[in-house]
mmCIF file with all atom_site columns, C-alpha atoms in Angstrom:
data_model
loop_
_atom_site.group_PDB
_atom_site.id
_atom_site.type_symbol
_atom_site.label_atom_id
_atom_site.label_alt_id
_atom_site.label_comp_id
_atom_site.label_asym_id
_atom_site.label_entity_id
_atom_site.label_seq_id
_atom_site.pdbx_PDB_ins_code
_atom_site.Cartn_x
_atom_site.Cartn_y
_atom_site.Cartn_z
_atom_site.occupancy
_atom_site.B_iso_or_equiv
_atom_site.pdbx_formal_charge
_atom_site.auth_seq_id
_atom_site.auth_comp_id
_atom_site.auth_asym_id
_atom_site.auth_atom_id
_atom_site.pdbx_PDB_model_num
ATOM 1   C CA . MET A 1 1   ? 89.362  96.058  80.366  1.00 37.00 ? 1   MET A CA 1
ATOM 2   C CA . ALA A 1 2   ? 92.971  95.231  81.134  1.00 40.00 ? 2   ALA A CA 1
ATOM 3   C CA . GLU A 1 3   ? 94.347  97.534  83.777  1.00 45.00 ? 3   GLU A CA 1
ATOM 4   C CA . SER A 1 4   ? 97.503  99.127  82.345  1.00 50.00 ? 4   SER A CA 1
ATOM 5   C CA . THR A 1 5   ? 98.927  101.137 85.210  1.00 57.00 ? 5   THR A CA 1
ATOM 6   C CA . GLN A 1 6   ? 102.258 101.605 83.782  1.00 79.00 ? 6   GLN A CA 1
ATOM 7   C CA . LEU A 1 7   ? 103.407 104.893 85.393  1.00 92.00 ? 7   LEU A CA 1
ATOM 8   C CA . LYS A 1 8   ? 105.401 107.369 83.339  1.00 93.00 ? 8   LYS A CA 1
ATOM 9   C CA . SER A 1 9   ? 107.548 107.612 86.407  1.00 95.00 ? 9   SER A CA 1
ATOM 10  C CA . GLU A 1 10  ? 108.476 103.896 85.994  1.00 94.00 ? 10  GLU A CA 1
ATOM 11  C CA . VAL A 1 11  ? 110.126 104.656 82.628  1.00 93.00 ? 11  VAL A CA 1
ATOM 12  C CA . LEU A 1 12  ? 112.140 107.590 84.118  1.00 93.00 ? 12  LEU A CA 1
ATOM 13  C CA . LEU A 1 13  ? 113.182 105.472 87.074  1.00 95.00 ? 13  LEU A CA 1
ATOM 14  C CA . GLU A 1 14  ? 114.418 102.682 84.724  1.00 93.00 ? 14  GLU A CA 1
ATOM 15  C CA . GLN A 1 15  ? 116.553 105.302 83.039  1.00 93.00 ? 15  GLN A CA 1
ATOM 16  C CA . MET A 1 16  ? 117.814 106.432 86.408  1.00 94.00 ? 16  MET A CA 1
ATOM 17  C CA . LYS A 1 17  ? 118.846 102.846 87.172  1.00 94.00 ? 17  LYS A CA 1
ATOM 18  C CA . LEU A 1 18  ? 121.094 102.896 84.037  1.00 94.00 ? 18  LEU A CA 1
ATOM 19  C CA . HIS A 1 19  ? 122.341 106.447 84.772  1.00 93.00 ? 19  HIS A CA 1
ATOM 20  C CA . LEU A 1 20  ? 123.498 105.471 88.251  1.00 94.00 ? 20  LEU A CA 1
ATOM 21  C CA . ALA A 1 21  ? 125.783 102.873 86.712  1.00 93.00 ? 21  ALA A CA 1
ATOM 22  C CA . THR A 1 22  ? 127.661 105.595 84.738  1.00 94.00 ? 22  THR A CA 1
ATOM 23  C CA . ASP A 1 23  ? 130.465 107.756 86.051  1.00 94.00 ? 23  ASP A CA 1
ATOM 24  C CA . ALA A 1 24  ? 128.074 110.729 86.429  1.00 91.00 ? 24  ALA A CA 1
ATOM 25  C CA . GLY A 1 25  ? 125.702 108.401 88.423  1.00 92.00 ? 25  GLY A CA 1
ATOM 26  C CA . LYS A 1 26  ? 128.505 107.258 90.668  1.00 93.00 ? 26  LYS A CA 1
ATOM 27  C CA . LYS A 1 27  ? 129.566 110.893 91.336  1.00 93.00 ? 27  LYS A CA 1
ATOM 28  C CA . LEU A 1 28  ? 125.940 111.594 92.442  1.00 91.00 ? 28  LEU A CA 1
ATOM 29  C CA . THR A 1 29  ? 125.998 108.655 94.799  1.00 93.00 ? 29  THR A CA 1
ATOM 30  C CA . LYS A 1 30  ? 129.141 109.992 96.473  1.00 94.00 ? 30  LYS A CA 1
ATOM 31  C CA . GLU A 1 31  ? 127.811 113.620 96.577  1.00 93.00 ? 31  GLU A CA 1
ATOM 32  C CA . ILE A 1 32  ? 124.328 112.881 97.919  1.00 95.00 ? 32  ILE A CA 1
ATOM 33  C CA . GLY A 1 33  ? 124.477 109.646 99.921  1.00 96.00 ? 33  GLY A CA 1
ATOM 34  C CA . HIS A 1 34  ? 120.791 109.522 100.904 1.00 97.00 ? 34  HIS A CA 1
ATOM 35  C CA . VAL A 1 35  ? 117.981 107.070 100.428 1.00 97.00 ? 35  VAL A CA 1
ATOM 36  C CA . TYR A 1 36  ? 114.716 108.298 98.949  1.00 97.00 ? 36  TYR A CA 1
ATOM 37  C CA . GLN A 1 37  ? 111.449 106.348 98.967  1.00 97.00 ? 37  GLN A CA 1
ATOM 38  C CA . LEU A 1 38  ? 109.038 107.509 96.355  1.00 97.00 ? 38  LEU A CA 1
ATOM 39  C CA . ASN A 1 39  ? 105.374 106.694 96.687  1.00 97.00 ? 39  ASN A CA 1
ATOM 40  C CA . ILE A 1 40  ? 103.901 107.452 93.255  1.00 97.00 ? 40  ILE A CA 1
ATOM 41  C CA . ALA A 1 41  ? 100.197 107.391 92.697  1.00 96.00 ? 41  ALA A CA 1
ATOM 42  C CA . PRO A 1 42  ? 98.574  107.208 89.267  1.00 95.00 ? 42  PRO A CA 1
ATOM 43  C CA . THR A 1 43  ? 95.953  109.942 89.967  1.00 93.00 ? 43  THR A CA 1
ATOM 44  C CA . LYS A 1 44  ? 95.573  110.763 93.678  1.00 92.00 ? 44  LYS A CA 1
ATOM 45  C CA . ILE A 1 45  ? 98.223  110.889 96.323  1.00 90.00 ? 45  ILE A CA 1
ATOM 46  C CA . GLY A 1 46  ? 97.687  108.033 98.844  1.00 90.00 ? 46  GLY A CA 1
ATOM 47  C CA . PHE A 1 47  ? 95.749  105.743 96.565  1.00 93.00 ? 47  PHE A CA 1
ATOM 48  C CA . ASP A 1 48  ? 97.148  102.906 94.495  1.00 94.00 ? 48  ASP A CA 1
ATOM 49  C CA . GLU A 1 49  ? 100.701 104.065 95.115  1.00 95.00 ? 49  GLU A CA 1
ATOM 50  C CA . VAL A 1 50  ? 103.611 102.289 93.507  1.00 96.00 ? 50  VAL A CA 1
ATOM 51  C CA . ILE A 1 51  ? 106.746 102.443 95.724  1.00 97.00 ? 51  ILE A CA 1
ATOM 52  C CA . PHE A 1 52  ? 110.264 102.960 94.459  1.00 97.00 ? 52  PHE A CA 1
ATOM 53  C CA . VAL A 1 53  ? 113.450 103.443 96.277  1.00 97.00 ? 53  VAL A CA 1
ATOM 54  C CA . VAL A 1 54  ? 116.200 105.596 94.935  1.00 96.00 ? 54  VAL A CA 1
ATOM 55  C CA . ASP A 1 55  ? 119.187 104.611 96.960  1.00 96.00 ? 55  ASP A CA 1
ATOM 56  C CA . LEU A 1 56  ? 121.906 107.165 96.498  1.00 96.00 ? 56  LEU A CA 1
ATOM 57  C CA . LYS A 1 57  ? 124.091 105.448 99.084  1.00 95.00 ? 57  LYS A CA 1
ATOM 58  C CA . LYS A 1 58  ? 124.348 102.244 97.049  1.00 95.00 ? 58  LYS A CA 1
ATOM 59  C CA . GLY A 1 59  ? 123.525 103.737 93.613  1.00 95.00 ? 59  GLY A CA 1
ATOM 60  C CA . GLU A 1 60  ? 120.313 101.662 93.045  1.00 95.00 ? 60  GLU A CA 1
ATOM 61  C CA . VAL A 1 61  ? 116.773 102.125 92.061  1.00 96.00 ? 61  VAL A CA 1
ATOM 62  C CA . LYS A 1 62  ? 114.314 99.386  93.128  1.00 96.00 ? 62  LYS A CA 1
ATOM 63  C CA . LYS A 1 63  ? 110.595 98.864  93.068  1.00 96.00 ? 63  LYS A CA 1
ATOM 64  C CA . GLY A 1 64  ? 109.115 98.168  96.467  1.00 96.00 ? 64  GLY A CA 1
ATOM 65  C CA . PRO A 1 65  ? 109.462 99.697  99.915  1.00 94.00 ? 65  PRO A CA 1
ATOM 66  C CA . TYR A 1 66  ? 112.909 100.282 101.452 1.00 95.00 ? 66  TYR A CA 1
ATOM 67  C CA . GLU A 1 67  ? 113.953 97.331  103.564 1.00 94.00 ? 67  GLU A CA 1
ATOM 68  C CA . ASP A 1 68  ? 117.293 98.444  105.254 1.00 92.00 ? 68  ASP A CA 1
ATOM 69  C CA . GLY A 1 69  ? 115.834 100.480 108.061 1.00 93.00 ? 69  GLY A CA 1
ATOM 70  C CA . LYS A 1 70  ? 114.290 103.874 107.337 1.00 95.00 ? 70  LYS A CA 1
ATOM 71  C CA . PRO A 1 71  ? 114.775 105.916 104.188 1.00 97.00 ? 71  PRO A CA 1
ATOM 72  C CA . ASP A 1 72  ? 116.052 109.469 104.693 1.00 98.00 ? 72  ASP A CA 1
ATOM 73  C CA . VAL A 1 73  ? 112.957 110.851 103.002 1.00 97.00 ? 73  VAL A CA 1
ATOM 74  C CA . ILE A 1 74  ? 109.655 109.450 101.900 1.00 97.00 ? 74  ILE A CA 1
ATOM 75  C CA . PHE A 1 75  ? 108.057 111.446 99.090  1.00 97.00 ? 75  PHE A CA 1
ATOM 76  C CA . SER A 1 76  ? 104.473 111.107 97.856  1.00 97.00 ? 76  SER A CA 1
ATOM 77  C CA . PHE A 1 77  ? 103.326 112.498 94.504  1.00 96.00 ? 77  PHE A CA 1
ATOM 78  C CA . LYS A 1 78  ? 101.012 111.803 91.606  1.00 96.00 ? 78  LYS A CA 1
ATOM 79  C CA . ASP A 1 79  ? 102.723 110.327 88.601  1.00 97.00 ? 79  ASP A CA 1
ATOM 80  C CA . GLU A 1 80  ? 102.405 113.522 86.434  1.00 96.00 ? 80  GLU A CA 1
ATOM 81  C CA . ASP A 1 81  ? 103.696 115.744 89.187  1.00 96.00 ? 81  ASP A CA 1
ATOM 82  C CA . PHE A 1 82  ? 106.700 113.517 89.792  1.00 96.00 ? 82  PHE A CA 1
ATOM 83  C CA . ILE A 1 83  ? 107.504 113.730 86.081  1.00 95.00 ? 83  ILE A CA 1
ATOM 84  C CA . LYS A 1 84  ? 107.170 117.563 86.165  1.00 95.00 ? 84  LYS A CA 1
ATOM 85  C CA . ILE A 1 85  ? 109.460 117.808 89.177  1.00 94.00 ? 85  ILE A CA 1
ATOM 86  C CA . ALA A 1 86  ? 112.025 115.304 87.875  1.00 93.00 ? 86  ALA A CA 1
ATOM 87  C CA . THR A 1 87  ? 112.257 117.019 84.462  1.00 92.00 ? 87  THR A CA 1
ATOM 88  C CA . GLY A 1 88  ? 112.494 120.476 86.003  1.00 92.00 ? 88  GLY A CA 1
ATOM 89  C CA . LYS A 1 89  ? 109.104 121.689 84.823  1.00 95.00 ? 89  LYS A CA 1
ATOM 90  C CA . MET A 1 90  ? 107.879 122.175 88.366  1.00 94.00 ? 90  MET A CA 1
ATOM 91  C CA . ASN A 1 91  ? 109.907 123.591 91.217  1.00 92.00 ? 91  ASN A CA 1
ATOM 92  C CA . PRO A 1 92  ? 110.014 121.121 94.149  1.00 90.00 ? 92  PRO A CA 1
ATOM 93  C CA . GLN A 1 93  ? 109.446 123.807 96.759  1.00 89.00 ? 93  GLN A CA 1
ATOM 94  C CA . ILE A 1 94  ? 106.359 125.090 94.857  1.00 93.00 ? 94  ILE A CA 1
ATOM 95  C CA . ALA A 1 95  ? 105.104 121.513 94.441  1.00 94.00 ? 95  ALA A CA 1
ATOM 96  C CA . PHE A 1 96  ? 105.460 120.984 98.204  1.00 93.00 ? 96  PHE A CA 1
ATOM 97  C CA . MET A 1 97  ? 103.654 124.259 99.081  1.00 94.00 ? 97  MET A CA 1
ATOM 98  C CA . ARG A 1 98  ? 100.779 123.398 96.666  1.00 95.00 ? 98  ARG A CA 1
ATOM 99  C CA . GLY A 1 99  ? 100.461 119.907 98.137  1.00 95.00 ? 99  GLY A CA 1
ATOM 100 C CA . ALA A 1 100 ? 101.525 118.259 94.881  1.00 96.00 ? 100 ALA A CA 1
ATOM 101 C CA . MET A 1 101 ? 104.384 116.682 96.796  1.00 95.00 ? 101 MET A CA 1
ATOM 102 C CA . LYS A 1 102 ? 104.351 115.451 100.352 1.00 96.00 ? 102 LYS A CA 1
ATOM 103 C CA . LEU A 1 103 ? 107.381 114.415 102.356 1.00 95.00 ? 103 LEU A CA 1
ATOM 104 C CA . LYS A 1 104 ? 108.320 112.801 105.615 1.00 97.00 ? 104 LYS A CA 1
ATOM 105 C CA . GLY A 1 105 ? 111.790 112.779 106.953 1.00 97.00 ? 105 GLY A CA 1
ATOM 106 C CA . SER A 1 106 ? 114.939 114.940 106.660 1.00 96.00 ? 106 SER A CA 1
ATOM 107 C CA . ILE A 1 107 ? 114.334 118.310 105.044 1.00 93.00 ? 107 ILE A CA 1
ATOM 108 C CA . SER A 1 108 ? 118.034 118.731 104.313 1.00 94.00 ? 108 SER A CA 1
ATOM 109 C CA . ALA A 1 109 ? 118.075 115.353 102.539 1.00 95.00 ? 109 ALA A CA 1
ATOM 110 C CA . ALA A 1 110 ? 114.912 116.302 100.708 1.00 94.00 ? 110 ALA A CA 1
ATOM 111 C CA . GLN A 1 111 ? 116.470 119.518 99.442  1.00 92.00 ? 111 GLN A CA 1
ATOM 112 C CA . LYS A 1 112 ? 119.148 117.516 97.590  1.00 92.00 ? 112 LYS A CA 1
ATOM 113 C CA . PHE A 1 113 ? 116.428 115.660 95.685  1.00 91.00 ? 113 PHE A CA 1
ATOM 114 C CA . THR A 1 114 ? 116.402 117.953 92.671  1.00 88.00 ? 114 THR A CA 1
ATOM 115 C CA . PRO A 1 115 ? 115.939 117.543 88.882  1.00 86.00 ? 115 PRO A CA 1
ATOM 116 C CA . ASP A 1 116 ? 119.697 117.589 88.490  1.00 87.00 ? 116 ASP A CA 1
ATOM 117 C CA . ILE A 1 117 ? 119.930 114.035 89.890  1.00 89.00 ? 117 ILE A CA 1
ATOM 118 C CA . PHE A 1 118 ? 117.804 112.570 87.062  1.00 86.00 ? 118 PHE A CA 1
ATOM 119 C CA . PRO A 1 119 ? 119.224 111.637 83.699  1.00 78.00 ? 119 PRO A CA 1
ATOM 120 C CA . LYS A 1 120 ? 118.264 114.123 80.950  1.00 71.00 ? 120 LYS A CA 1
ATOM 121 C CA . PRO A 1 121 ? 115.894 112.654 78.383  1.00 60.00 ? 121 PRO A CA 1
ATOM 122 C CA . ALA A 1 122 ? 117.640 111.686 75.187  1.00 52.00 ? 122 ALA A CA 1
ATOM 123 C CA . LYS A 1 123 ? 117.247 114.234 72.425  1.00 46.00 ? 123 LYS A CA 1
ATOM 124 C CA . MET A 1 124 ? 115.467 112.877 69.359  1.00 37.00 ? 124 MET A CA 1
#
């Protein structure tokens, strides 16, 4: 059986890449100025994680670990929980308290990582 581990998060992060190139995205980069590493697991935190970097200093989204020193925050989540948080269906603080999201690094930087930074899904 072919292993199709396309994460839903990957699609959202591709949209984020395009979003950061827009004026609204450039404004975000100026306002936030932090680097977030996202370790996203298909089903269980810590297993088979796919790593993305959302660099809100440079306005970039890349697949793979951050290579310019240390990111401000490293988040770990399951794919479905990341989608819920990014789309505003789950409160990030509640996700953290329930263990649906883990973080290492700056708490103040982590608090700026809200659903508002993500592009809104296109209305059909």
